[in-house]
Tab-separated table of C-alpha atoms in Angstrom:
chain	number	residue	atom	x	y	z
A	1	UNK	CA	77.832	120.861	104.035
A	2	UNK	CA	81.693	120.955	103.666
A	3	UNK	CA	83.349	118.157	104.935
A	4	UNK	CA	86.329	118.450	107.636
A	5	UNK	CA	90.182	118.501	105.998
A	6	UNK	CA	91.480	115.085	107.332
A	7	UNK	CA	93.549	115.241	109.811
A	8	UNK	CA	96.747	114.271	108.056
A	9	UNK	CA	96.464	117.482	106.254
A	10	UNK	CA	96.472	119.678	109.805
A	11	UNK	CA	99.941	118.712	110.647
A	12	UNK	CA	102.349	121.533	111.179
A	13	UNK	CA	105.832	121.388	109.304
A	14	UNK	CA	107.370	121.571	113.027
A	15	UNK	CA	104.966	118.309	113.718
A	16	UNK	CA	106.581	116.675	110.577
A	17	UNK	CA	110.416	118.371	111.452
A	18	UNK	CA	109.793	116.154	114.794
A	19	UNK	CA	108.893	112.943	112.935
A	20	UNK	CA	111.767	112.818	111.290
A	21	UNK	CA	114.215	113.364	113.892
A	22	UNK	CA	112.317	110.779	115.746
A	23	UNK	CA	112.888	108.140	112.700
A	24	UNK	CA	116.707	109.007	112.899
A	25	UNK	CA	116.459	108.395	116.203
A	26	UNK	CA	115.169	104.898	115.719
A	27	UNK	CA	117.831	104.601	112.982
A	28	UNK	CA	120.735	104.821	115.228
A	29	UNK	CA	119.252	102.707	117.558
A	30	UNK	CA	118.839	99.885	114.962
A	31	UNK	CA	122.391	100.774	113.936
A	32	UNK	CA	123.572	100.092	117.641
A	33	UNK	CA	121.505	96.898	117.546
A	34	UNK	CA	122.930	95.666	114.619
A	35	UNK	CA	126.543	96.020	115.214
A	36	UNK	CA	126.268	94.861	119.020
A	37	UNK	CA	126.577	91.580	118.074
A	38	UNK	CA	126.905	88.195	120.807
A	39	UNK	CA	130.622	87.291	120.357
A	40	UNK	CA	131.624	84.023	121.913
A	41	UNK	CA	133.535	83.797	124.945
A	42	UNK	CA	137.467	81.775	125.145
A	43	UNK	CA	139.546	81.979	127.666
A	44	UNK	CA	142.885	83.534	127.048
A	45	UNK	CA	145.302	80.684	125.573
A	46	UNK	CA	148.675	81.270	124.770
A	47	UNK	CA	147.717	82.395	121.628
A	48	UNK	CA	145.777	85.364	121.382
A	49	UNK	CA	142.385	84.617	120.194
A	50	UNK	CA	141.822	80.996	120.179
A	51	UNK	CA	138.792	81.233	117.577
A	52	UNK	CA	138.503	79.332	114.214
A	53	UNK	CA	138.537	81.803	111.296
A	54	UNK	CA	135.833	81.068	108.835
A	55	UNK	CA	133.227	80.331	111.284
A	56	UNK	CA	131.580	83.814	110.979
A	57	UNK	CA	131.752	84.577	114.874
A	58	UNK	CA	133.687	86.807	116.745
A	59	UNK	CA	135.763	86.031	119.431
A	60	UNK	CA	136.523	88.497	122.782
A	61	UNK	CA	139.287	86.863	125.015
A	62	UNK	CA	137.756	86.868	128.426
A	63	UNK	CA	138.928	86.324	131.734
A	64	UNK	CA	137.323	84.307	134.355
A	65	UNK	CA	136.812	85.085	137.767
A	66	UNK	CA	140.149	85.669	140.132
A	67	UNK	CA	142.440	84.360	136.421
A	68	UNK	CA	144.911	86.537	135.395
A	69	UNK	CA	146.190	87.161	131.625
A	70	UNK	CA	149.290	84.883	131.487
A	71	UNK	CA	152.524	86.205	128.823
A	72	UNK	CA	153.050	85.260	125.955
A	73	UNK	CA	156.077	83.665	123.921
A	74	UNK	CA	157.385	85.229	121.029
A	75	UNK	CA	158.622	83.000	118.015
A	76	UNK	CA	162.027	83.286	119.263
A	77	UNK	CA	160.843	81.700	122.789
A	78	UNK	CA	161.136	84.877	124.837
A	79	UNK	CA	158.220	86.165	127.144
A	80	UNK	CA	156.170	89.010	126.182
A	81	UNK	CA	153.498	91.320	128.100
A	82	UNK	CA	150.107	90.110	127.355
A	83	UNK	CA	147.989	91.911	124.253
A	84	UNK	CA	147.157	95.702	124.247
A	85	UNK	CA	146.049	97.932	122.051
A	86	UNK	CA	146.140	101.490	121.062
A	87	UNK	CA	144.733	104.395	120.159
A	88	UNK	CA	146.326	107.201	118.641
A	89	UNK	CA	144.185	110.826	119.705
A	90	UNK	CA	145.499	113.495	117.387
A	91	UNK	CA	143.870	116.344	115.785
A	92	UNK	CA	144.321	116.857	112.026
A	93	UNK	CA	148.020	118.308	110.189
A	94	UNK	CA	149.538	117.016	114.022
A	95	UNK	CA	151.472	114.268	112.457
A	96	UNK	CA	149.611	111.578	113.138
A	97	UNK	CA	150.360	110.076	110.415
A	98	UNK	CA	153.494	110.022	110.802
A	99	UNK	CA	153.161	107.834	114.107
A	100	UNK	CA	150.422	105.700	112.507
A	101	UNK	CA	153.235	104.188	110.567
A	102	UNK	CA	155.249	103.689	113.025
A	103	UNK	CA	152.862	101.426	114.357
A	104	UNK	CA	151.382	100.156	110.946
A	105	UNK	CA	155.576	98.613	110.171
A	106	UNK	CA	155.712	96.084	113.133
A	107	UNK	CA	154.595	92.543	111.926
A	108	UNK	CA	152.470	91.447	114.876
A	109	UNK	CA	150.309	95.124	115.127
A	110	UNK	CA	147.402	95.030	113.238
A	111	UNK	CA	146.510	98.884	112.003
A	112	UNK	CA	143.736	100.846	110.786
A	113	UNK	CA	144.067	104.146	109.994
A	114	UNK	CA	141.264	106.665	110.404
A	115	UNK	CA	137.829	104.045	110.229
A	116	UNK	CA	135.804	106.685	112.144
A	117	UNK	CA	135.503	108.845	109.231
A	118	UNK	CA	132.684	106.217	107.696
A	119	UNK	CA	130.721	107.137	111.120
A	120	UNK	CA	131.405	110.885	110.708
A	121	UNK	CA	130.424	110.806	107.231
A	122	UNK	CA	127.190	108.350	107.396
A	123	UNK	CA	125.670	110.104	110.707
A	124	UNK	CA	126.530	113.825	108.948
A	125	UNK	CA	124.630	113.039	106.091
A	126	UNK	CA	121.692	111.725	107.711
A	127	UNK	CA	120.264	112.658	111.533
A	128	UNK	CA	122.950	115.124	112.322
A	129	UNK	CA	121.328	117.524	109.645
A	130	UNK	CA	118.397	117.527	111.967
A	131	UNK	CA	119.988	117.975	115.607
A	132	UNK	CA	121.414	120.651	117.508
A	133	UNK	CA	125.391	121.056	117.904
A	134	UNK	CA	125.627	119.083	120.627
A	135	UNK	CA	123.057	116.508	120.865
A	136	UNK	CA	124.997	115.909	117.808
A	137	UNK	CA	128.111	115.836	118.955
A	138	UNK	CA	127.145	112.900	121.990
A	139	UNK	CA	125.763	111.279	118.709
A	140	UNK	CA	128.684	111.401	117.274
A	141	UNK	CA	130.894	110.211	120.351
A	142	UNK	CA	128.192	107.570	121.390
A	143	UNK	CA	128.779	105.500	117.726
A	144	UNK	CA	132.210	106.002	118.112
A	145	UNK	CA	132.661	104.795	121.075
A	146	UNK	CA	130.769	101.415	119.770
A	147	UNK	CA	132.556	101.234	116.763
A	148	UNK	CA	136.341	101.600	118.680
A	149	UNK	CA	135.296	98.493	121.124
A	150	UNK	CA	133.984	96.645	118.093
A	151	UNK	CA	137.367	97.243	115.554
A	152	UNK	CA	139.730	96.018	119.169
A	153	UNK	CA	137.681	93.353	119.285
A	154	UNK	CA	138.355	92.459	115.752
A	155	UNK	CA	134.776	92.664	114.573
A	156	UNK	CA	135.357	94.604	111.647
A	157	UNK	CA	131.709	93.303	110.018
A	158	UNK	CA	131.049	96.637	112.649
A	159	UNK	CA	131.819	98.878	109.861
A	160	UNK	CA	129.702	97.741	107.631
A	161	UNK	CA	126.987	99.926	109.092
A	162	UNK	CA	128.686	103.099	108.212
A	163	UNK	CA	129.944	102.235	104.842
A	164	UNK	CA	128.125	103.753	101.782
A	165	UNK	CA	127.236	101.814	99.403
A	166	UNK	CA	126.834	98.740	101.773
A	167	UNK	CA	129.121	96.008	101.474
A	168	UNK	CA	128.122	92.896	99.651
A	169	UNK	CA	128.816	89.386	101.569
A	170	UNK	CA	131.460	90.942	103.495
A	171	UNK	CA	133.077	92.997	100.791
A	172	UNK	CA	133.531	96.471	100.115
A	173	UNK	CA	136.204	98.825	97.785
A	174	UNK	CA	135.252	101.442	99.950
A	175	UNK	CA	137.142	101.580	103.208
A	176	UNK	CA	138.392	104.956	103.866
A	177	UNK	CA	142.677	104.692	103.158
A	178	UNK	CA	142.591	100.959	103.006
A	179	UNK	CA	145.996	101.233	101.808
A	180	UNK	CA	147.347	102.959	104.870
A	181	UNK	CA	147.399	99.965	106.502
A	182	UNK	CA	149.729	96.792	105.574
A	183	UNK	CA	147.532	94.127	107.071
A	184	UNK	CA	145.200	94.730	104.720
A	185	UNK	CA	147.643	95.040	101.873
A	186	UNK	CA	149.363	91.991	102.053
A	187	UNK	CA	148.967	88.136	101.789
A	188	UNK	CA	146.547	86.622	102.724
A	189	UNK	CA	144.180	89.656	102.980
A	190	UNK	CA	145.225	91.142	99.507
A	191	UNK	CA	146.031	87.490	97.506
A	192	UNK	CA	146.805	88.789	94.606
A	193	UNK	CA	149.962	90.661	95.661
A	194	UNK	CA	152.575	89.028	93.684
A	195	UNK	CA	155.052	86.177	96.381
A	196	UNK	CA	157.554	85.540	94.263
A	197	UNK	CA	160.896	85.423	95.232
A	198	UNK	CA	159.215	86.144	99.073
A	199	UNK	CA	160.809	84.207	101.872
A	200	UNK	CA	159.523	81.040	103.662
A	201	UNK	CA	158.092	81.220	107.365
A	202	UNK	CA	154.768	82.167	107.431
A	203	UNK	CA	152.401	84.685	107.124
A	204	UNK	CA	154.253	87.456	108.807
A	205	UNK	CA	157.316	87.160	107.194
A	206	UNK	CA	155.660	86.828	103.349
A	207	UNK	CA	153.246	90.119	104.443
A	208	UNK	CA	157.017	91.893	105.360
A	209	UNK	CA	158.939	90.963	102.488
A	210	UNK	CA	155.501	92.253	100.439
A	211	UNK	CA	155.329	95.475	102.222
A	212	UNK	CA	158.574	95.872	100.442
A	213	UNK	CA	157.330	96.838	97.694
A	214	UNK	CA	153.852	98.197	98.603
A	215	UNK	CA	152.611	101.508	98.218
A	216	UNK	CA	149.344	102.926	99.041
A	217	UNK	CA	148.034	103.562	95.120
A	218	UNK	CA	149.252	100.472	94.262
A	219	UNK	CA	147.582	97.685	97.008
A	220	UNK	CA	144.314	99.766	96.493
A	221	UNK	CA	144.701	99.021	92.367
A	222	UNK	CA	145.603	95.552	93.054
A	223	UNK	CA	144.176	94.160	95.512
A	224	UNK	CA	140.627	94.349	95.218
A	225	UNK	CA	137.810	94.138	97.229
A	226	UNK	CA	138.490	93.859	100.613
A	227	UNK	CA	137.016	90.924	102.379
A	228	UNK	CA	136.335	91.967	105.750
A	229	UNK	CA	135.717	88.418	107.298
A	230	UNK	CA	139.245	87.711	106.147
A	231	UNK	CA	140.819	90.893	107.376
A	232	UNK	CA	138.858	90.383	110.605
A	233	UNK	CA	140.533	86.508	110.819
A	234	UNK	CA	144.223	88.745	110.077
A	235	UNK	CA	143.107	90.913	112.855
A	236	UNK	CA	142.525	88.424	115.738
A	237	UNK	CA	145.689	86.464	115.100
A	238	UNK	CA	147.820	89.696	115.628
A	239	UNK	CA	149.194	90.626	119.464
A	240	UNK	CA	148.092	94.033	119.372
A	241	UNK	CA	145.975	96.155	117.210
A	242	UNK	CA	146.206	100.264	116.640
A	243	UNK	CA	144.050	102.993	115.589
A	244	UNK	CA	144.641	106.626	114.686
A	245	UNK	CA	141.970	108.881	114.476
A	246	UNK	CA	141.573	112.640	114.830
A	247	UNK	CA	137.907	112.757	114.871
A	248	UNK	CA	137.755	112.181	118.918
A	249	UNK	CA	138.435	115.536	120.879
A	250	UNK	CA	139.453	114.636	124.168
A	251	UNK	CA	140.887	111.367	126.193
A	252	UNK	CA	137.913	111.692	128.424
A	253	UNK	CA	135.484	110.979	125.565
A	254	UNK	CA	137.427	107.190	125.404
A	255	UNK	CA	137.102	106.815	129.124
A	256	UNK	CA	134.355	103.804	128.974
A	257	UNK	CA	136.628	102.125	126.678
A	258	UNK	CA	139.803	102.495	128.353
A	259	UNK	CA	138.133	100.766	132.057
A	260	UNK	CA	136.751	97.783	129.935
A	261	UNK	CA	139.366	95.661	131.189
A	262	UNK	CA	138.497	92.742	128.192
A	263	UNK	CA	140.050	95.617	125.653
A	264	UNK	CA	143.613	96.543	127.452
A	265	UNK	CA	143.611	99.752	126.041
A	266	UNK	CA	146.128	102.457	125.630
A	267	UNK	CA	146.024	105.720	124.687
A	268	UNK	CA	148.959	108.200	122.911
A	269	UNK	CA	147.864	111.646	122.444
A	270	UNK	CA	149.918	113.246	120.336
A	271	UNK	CA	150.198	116.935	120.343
A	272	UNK	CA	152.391	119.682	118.022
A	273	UNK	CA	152.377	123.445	118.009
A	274	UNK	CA	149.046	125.035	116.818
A	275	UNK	CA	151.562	127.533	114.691
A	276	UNK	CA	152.554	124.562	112.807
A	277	UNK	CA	149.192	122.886	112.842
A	278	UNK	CA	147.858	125.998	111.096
A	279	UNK	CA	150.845	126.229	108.744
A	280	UNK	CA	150.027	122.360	107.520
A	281	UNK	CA	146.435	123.436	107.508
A	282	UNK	CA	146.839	126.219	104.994
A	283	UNK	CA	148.796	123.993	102.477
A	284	UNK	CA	147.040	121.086	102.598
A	285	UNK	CA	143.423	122.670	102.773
A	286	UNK	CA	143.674	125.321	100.317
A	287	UNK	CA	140.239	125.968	99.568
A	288	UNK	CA	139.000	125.543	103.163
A	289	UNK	CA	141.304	127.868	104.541
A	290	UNK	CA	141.241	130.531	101.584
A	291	UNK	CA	141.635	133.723	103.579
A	292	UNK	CA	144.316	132.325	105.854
A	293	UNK	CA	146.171	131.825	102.433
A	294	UNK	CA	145.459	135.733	101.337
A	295	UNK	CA	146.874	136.931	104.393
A	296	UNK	CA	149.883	134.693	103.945
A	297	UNK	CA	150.628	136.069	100.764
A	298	UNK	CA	149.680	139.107	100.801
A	299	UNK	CA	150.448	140.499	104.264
A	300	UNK	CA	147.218	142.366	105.138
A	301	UNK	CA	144.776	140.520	106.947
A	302	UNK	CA	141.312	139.731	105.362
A	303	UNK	CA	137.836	141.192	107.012
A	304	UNK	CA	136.166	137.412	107.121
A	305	UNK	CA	139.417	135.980	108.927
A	306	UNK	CA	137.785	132.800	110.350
A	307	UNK	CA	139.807	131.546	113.986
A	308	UNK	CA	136.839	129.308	115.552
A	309	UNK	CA	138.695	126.564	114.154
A	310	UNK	CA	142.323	127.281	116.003
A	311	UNK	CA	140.072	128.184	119.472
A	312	UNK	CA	138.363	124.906	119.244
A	313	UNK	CA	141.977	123.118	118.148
A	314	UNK	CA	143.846	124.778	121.021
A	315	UNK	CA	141.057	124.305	123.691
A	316	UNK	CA	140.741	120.340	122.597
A	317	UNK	CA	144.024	119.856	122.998
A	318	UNK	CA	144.538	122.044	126.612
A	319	UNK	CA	141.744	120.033	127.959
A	320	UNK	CA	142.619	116.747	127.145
A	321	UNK	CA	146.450	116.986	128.152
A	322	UNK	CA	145.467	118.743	131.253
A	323	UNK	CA	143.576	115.617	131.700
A	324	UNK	CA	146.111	113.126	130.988
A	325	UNK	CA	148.931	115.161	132.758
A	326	UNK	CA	146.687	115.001	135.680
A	327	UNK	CA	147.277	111.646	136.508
A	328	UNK	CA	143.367	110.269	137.468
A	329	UNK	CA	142.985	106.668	138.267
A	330	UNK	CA	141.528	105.345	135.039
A	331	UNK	CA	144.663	106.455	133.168
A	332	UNK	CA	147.260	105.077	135.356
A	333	UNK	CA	149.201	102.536	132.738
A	334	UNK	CA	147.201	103.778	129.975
A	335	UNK	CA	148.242	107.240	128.786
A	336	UNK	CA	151.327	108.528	126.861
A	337	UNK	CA	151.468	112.338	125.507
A	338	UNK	CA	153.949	112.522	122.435
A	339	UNK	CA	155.012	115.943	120.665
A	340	UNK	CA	155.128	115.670	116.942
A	341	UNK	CA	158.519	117.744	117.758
A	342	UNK	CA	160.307	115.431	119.911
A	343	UNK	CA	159.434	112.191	117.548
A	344	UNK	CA	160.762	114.231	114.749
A	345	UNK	CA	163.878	115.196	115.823
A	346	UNK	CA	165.065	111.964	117.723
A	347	UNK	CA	162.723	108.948	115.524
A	348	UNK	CA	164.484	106.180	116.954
A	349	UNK	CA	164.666	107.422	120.492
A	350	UNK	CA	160.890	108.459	120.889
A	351	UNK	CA	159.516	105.095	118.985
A	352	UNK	CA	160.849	102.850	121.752
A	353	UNK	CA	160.011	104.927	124.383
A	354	UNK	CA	156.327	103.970	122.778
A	355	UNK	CA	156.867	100.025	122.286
A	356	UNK	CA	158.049	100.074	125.252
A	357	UNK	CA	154.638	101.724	126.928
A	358	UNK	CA	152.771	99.518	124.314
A	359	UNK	CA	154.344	96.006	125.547
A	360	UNK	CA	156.051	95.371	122.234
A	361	UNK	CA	159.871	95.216	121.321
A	362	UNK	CA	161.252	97.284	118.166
A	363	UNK	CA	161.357	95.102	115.308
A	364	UNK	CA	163.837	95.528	112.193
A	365	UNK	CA	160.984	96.700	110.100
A	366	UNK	CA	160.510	99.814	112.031
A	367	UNK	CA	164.151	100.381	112.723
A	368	UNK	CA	164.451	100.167	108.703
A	369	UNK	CA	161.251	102.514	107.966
A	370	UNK	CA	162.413	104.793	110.392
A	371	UNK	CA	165.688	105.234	108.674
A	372	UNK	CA	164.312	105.006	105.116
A	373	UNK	CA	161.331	107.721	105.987
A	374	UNK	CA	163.232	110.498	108.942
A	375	UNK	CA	165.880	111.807	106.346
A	376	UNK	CA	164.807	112.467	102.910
A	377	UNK	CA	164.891	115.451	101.119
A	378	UNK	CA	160.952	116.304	101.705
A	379	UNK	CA	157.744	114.829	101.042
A	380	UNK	CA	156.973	112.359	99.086
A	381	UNK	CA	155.392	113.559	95.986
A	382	UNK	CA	152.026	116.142	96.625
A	383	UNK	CA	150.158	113.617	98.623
A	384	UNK	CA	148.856	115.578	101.946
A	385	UNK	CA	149.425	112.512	103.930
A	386	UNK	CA	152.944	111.644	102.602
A	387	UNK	CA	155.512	110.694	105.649
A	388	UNK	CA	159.143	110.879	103.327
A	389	UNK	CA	160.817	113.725	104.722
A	390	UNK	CA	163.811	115.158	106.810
A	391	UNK	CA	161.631	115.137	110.085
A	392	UNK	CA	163.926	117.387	112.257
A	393	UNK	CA	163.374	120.267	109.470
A	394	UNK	CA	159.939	119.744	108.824
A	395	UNK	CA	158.992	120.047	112.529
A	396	UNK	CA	159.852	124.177	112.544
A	397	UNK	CA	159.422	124.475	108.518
A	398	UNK	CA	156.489	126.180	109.670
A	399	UNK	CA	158.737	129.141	111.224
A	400	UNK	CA	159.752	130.262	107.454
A	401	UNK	CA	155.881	130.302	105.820
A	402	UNK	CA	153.895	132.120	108.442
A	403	UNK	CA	154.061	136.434	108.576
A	404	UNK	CA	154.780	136.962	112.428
A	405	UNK	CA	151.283	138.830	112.528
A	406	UNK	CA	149.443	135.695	111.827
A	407	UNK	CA	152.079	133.786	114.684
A	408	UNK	CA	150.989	136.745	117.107
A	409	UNK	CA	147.519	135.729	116.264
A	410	UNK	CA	147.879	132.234	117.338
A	411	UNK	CA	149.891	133.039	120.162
A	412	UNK	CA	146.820	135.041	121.718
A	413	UNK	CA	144.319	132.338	120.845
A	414	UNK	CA	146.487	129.226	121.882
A	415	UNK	CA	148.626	131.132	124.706
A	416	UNK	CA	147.658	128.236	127.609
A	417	UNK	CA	148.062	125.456	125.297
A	418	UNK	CA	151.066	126.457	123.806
A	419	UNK	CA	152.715	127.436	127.653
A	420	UNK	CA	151.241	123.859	128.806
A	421	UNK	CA	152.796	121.588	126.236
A	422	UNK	CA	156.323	123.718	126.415
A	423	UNK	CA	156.424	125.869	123.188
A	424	UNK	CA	157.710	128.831	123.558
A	425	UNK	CA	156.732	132.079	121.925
A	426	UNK	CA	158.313	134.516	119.691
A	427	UNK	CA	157.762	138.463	120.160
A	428	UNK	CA	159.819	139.554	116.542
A	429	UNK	CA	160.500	138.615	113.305
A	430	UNK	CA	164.085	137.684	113.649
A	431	UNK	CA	163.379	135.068	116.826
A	432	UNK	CA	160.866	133.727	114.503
A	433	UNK	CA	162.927	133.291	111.555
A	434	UNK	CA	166.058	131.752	113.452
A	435	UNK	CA	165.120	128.113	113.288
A	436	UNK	CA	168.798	126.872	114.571
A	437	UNK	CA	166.585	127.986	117.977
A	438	UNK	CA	163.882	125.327	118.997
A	439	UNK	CA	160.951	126.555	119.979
A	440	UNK	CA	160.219	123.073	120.934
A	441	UNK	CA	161.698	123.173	124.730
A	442	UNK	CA	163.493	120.679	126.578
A	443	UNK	CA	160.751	118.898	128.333
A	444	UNK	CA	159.855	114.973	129.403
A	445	UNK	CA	156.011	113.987	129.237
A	446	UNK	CA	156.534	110.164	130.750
A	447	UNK	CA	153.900	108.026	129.999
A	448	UNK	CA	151.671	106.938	133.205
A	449	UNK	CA	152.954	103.894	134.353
């Protein structure tokens, strides 16, 4: 008599398609374990953060029951608004980071710039490949989510679950555009950036007079590994602490995060015409955006034209400034809507209407970045992300490299948005081509005070 086939070999490939998706499963919930770490509890002092570094604990500020968050003094004595922090929504070629660097100058923000893309990049690769669109996309916005109140809570040891390889006691080469960020560029996070000749006075001042000579090659050559404990220790002593990402579609998806009243979270969302969005696009993403490029050059539009991208641009970016504009509850204090156009054209003007919704006062090293980095001849070099330019020509550069067929095209795909945020649209070549028109219009988006 034959024996029976065991019963291992009777399993179906669907049976097996399901075990895996179930081990994923399990892996992001030992992912969510791991990084939801017990922090201790302080109450607020009059520094932020009363936690010894070193100690290898995190520490959330916390206010007890009926105690309000007193101000703060500033070194020069005066009273300040207690800590916030912010997030910057954009979507990508928006300028973003443009306004990350506005933030990144002052000397008592701590900035990060884009740390979601180790969580896009390390779920992608592993259970996303097995999940439906949008089972992956709550996936997505779930870890996010945890990661965001993790990073304002100065517990960057929460990255290490996303970054690939793994760090080694703490340290890692590997964060995504560590250089972006001056915090972790300068003493004492990077001690091997060279301090001498740099002034007396602290921290702050020695990290400012090194940011004077840092670029974003250069701290990533010599600085080394980056110790996250340390960073984290650079983080909590800070008043307020920023992020930019484009990887979250819509303020709603950061609602959670923005009632946790232990975070004091703010939110800009900063929009820019989906003409010039896709203008940026085509340059900067060459390969990706191939027969936009062909129909830019040559005039005749190809068969395989791919738009899905602009829709879902354009329909992000109604929805979540419908939302905002909209006033609900949960936003009330928290919500600011910026166009790239308007911080372009008047810098100065448009960065303290934003200090002043963060809580913070303008320092010098803004006003001087602002000044050094709004009127140069064009960007910096061929990096994608460079921020030297004349801003106020930049903004509508886009109005001399796109054929009027491809604006019509966007205009039909993006006509709500672009009516909602105030752009106005062109119907011939020649209004196209006459940039000493805006097509930016006069409008104020106050933030929600």
């Amino acid at each position: 008599m034959s024996r029976a086939k065991p019963a291992a070999m009777q399993c179906s490939w669907k049976a097996v398609l399901l075990l895996v998706a179930a081990s994923l499963a399990v892996q992001y919930t030992a992912i969510r374990t791991f990084i939801a770490k017990p922090f201790a509890i302080c109450r607020v002092a009059k520094q932020r953060g009363g936690c010894e570094l070193g100690t290898g604990a995190s520490c959330q500020p916390r206010l007890g029951d009926g105690e309000e968050e007193e101000e703060e003094e500033d070194s020069g004595g005066a009273r300040r608004h207690p800590a916030s922090h912010i997030l910057v929504l954009a979507t990508t070629r928006s300028g973003s980071s443009f306004i990350g660097q506005l933030l990144n100058q002052h000397s008592d923000i701590f900035y990060l710039f884009e740390p979601l893309y180790h969580v896009q990049t390390s779920l992608i690769n592993t259970s996303l490949r097995v999940r439906p669109p949008i089972d992956g996309r709550r996936l997505l916005l779930g870890a996010y989510r945890d990661l965001l109140r993790g990073l304002f809570s100065c517990r960057l040891h929460d990255l290490e679950a996303y970054i690939r390889p793994a760090p080694e006691q703490h340290s890692t080469q590997r964060l995504f555009r560590r250089g972006a960020s001056k915090a972790l560029c300068s003493p004492p996070v990077c001690a091997a950036w060279p301090t001498d000749g740099q002034p007396e006075g602290g921290e702050r001042n020695r990290a400012a007079a090194a940011s004077e000579r840092w670029e974003e090659g250069e701290c990533v050559r010599r600085c080394g590994a980056l110790n996250l404990t340390l960073a984290s220790g650079v983080c909590r002593r800070r008043h307020h602490i920023a992020i930019k990402t484009v990887r979250v579609p819509e303020v709603g998806d950061v609602r959670a995060l923005l009632e946790d009243p232990r975070l004091n979270m703010k939110v800009i969302q900063l929009v820019r015409d989906p003409r010039a969005i896709l203008a940026s696009r085509i340059d900067t993403f060459p390969d990706s955006f191939r027969a936009w490029k062909v129909w830019r050059n040559s005039g005749r539009r190809p068969y395989n034209l791919d738009a899905s991208h602009l829709s879902a641009t354009c329909g992000d970016l109604l929805r979540s400034a419908a939302t905002g504009l909209a006033r609900p509850h949960w936003l009330k204090g928290r919500y600011m809507l910026v166009r790239y156009e308007d911080l372009a054209r008047r810098p100065e003007e448009k960065a303290q209407e934003i200090y002043r919704f963060l809580g913070a006062s303008l320092d010098a090293s803004v006003r001087r970045w602002i000044l050094n980095n709004t009127r140069g001849a064009g960007a910096s070099g061929n990096h994608k992300y460079a921020t030297v330019r004349d801003s106020a020509a930049t903004a509508e550069g886009w109005r001399l490299k796109l054929t009027f067929d491809m604006v019509e095209l966007v205009q039909d795909i993006c006509n709500l948005t672009l009516v909602q945020l105030g752009y106005r649209m062109v119907s011939s070549v020649e209004e196209l081509r006459n940039v000493s028109v805006s097509l930016a219009e006069d409008r104020t988006f106050l933030p929600y005070l």
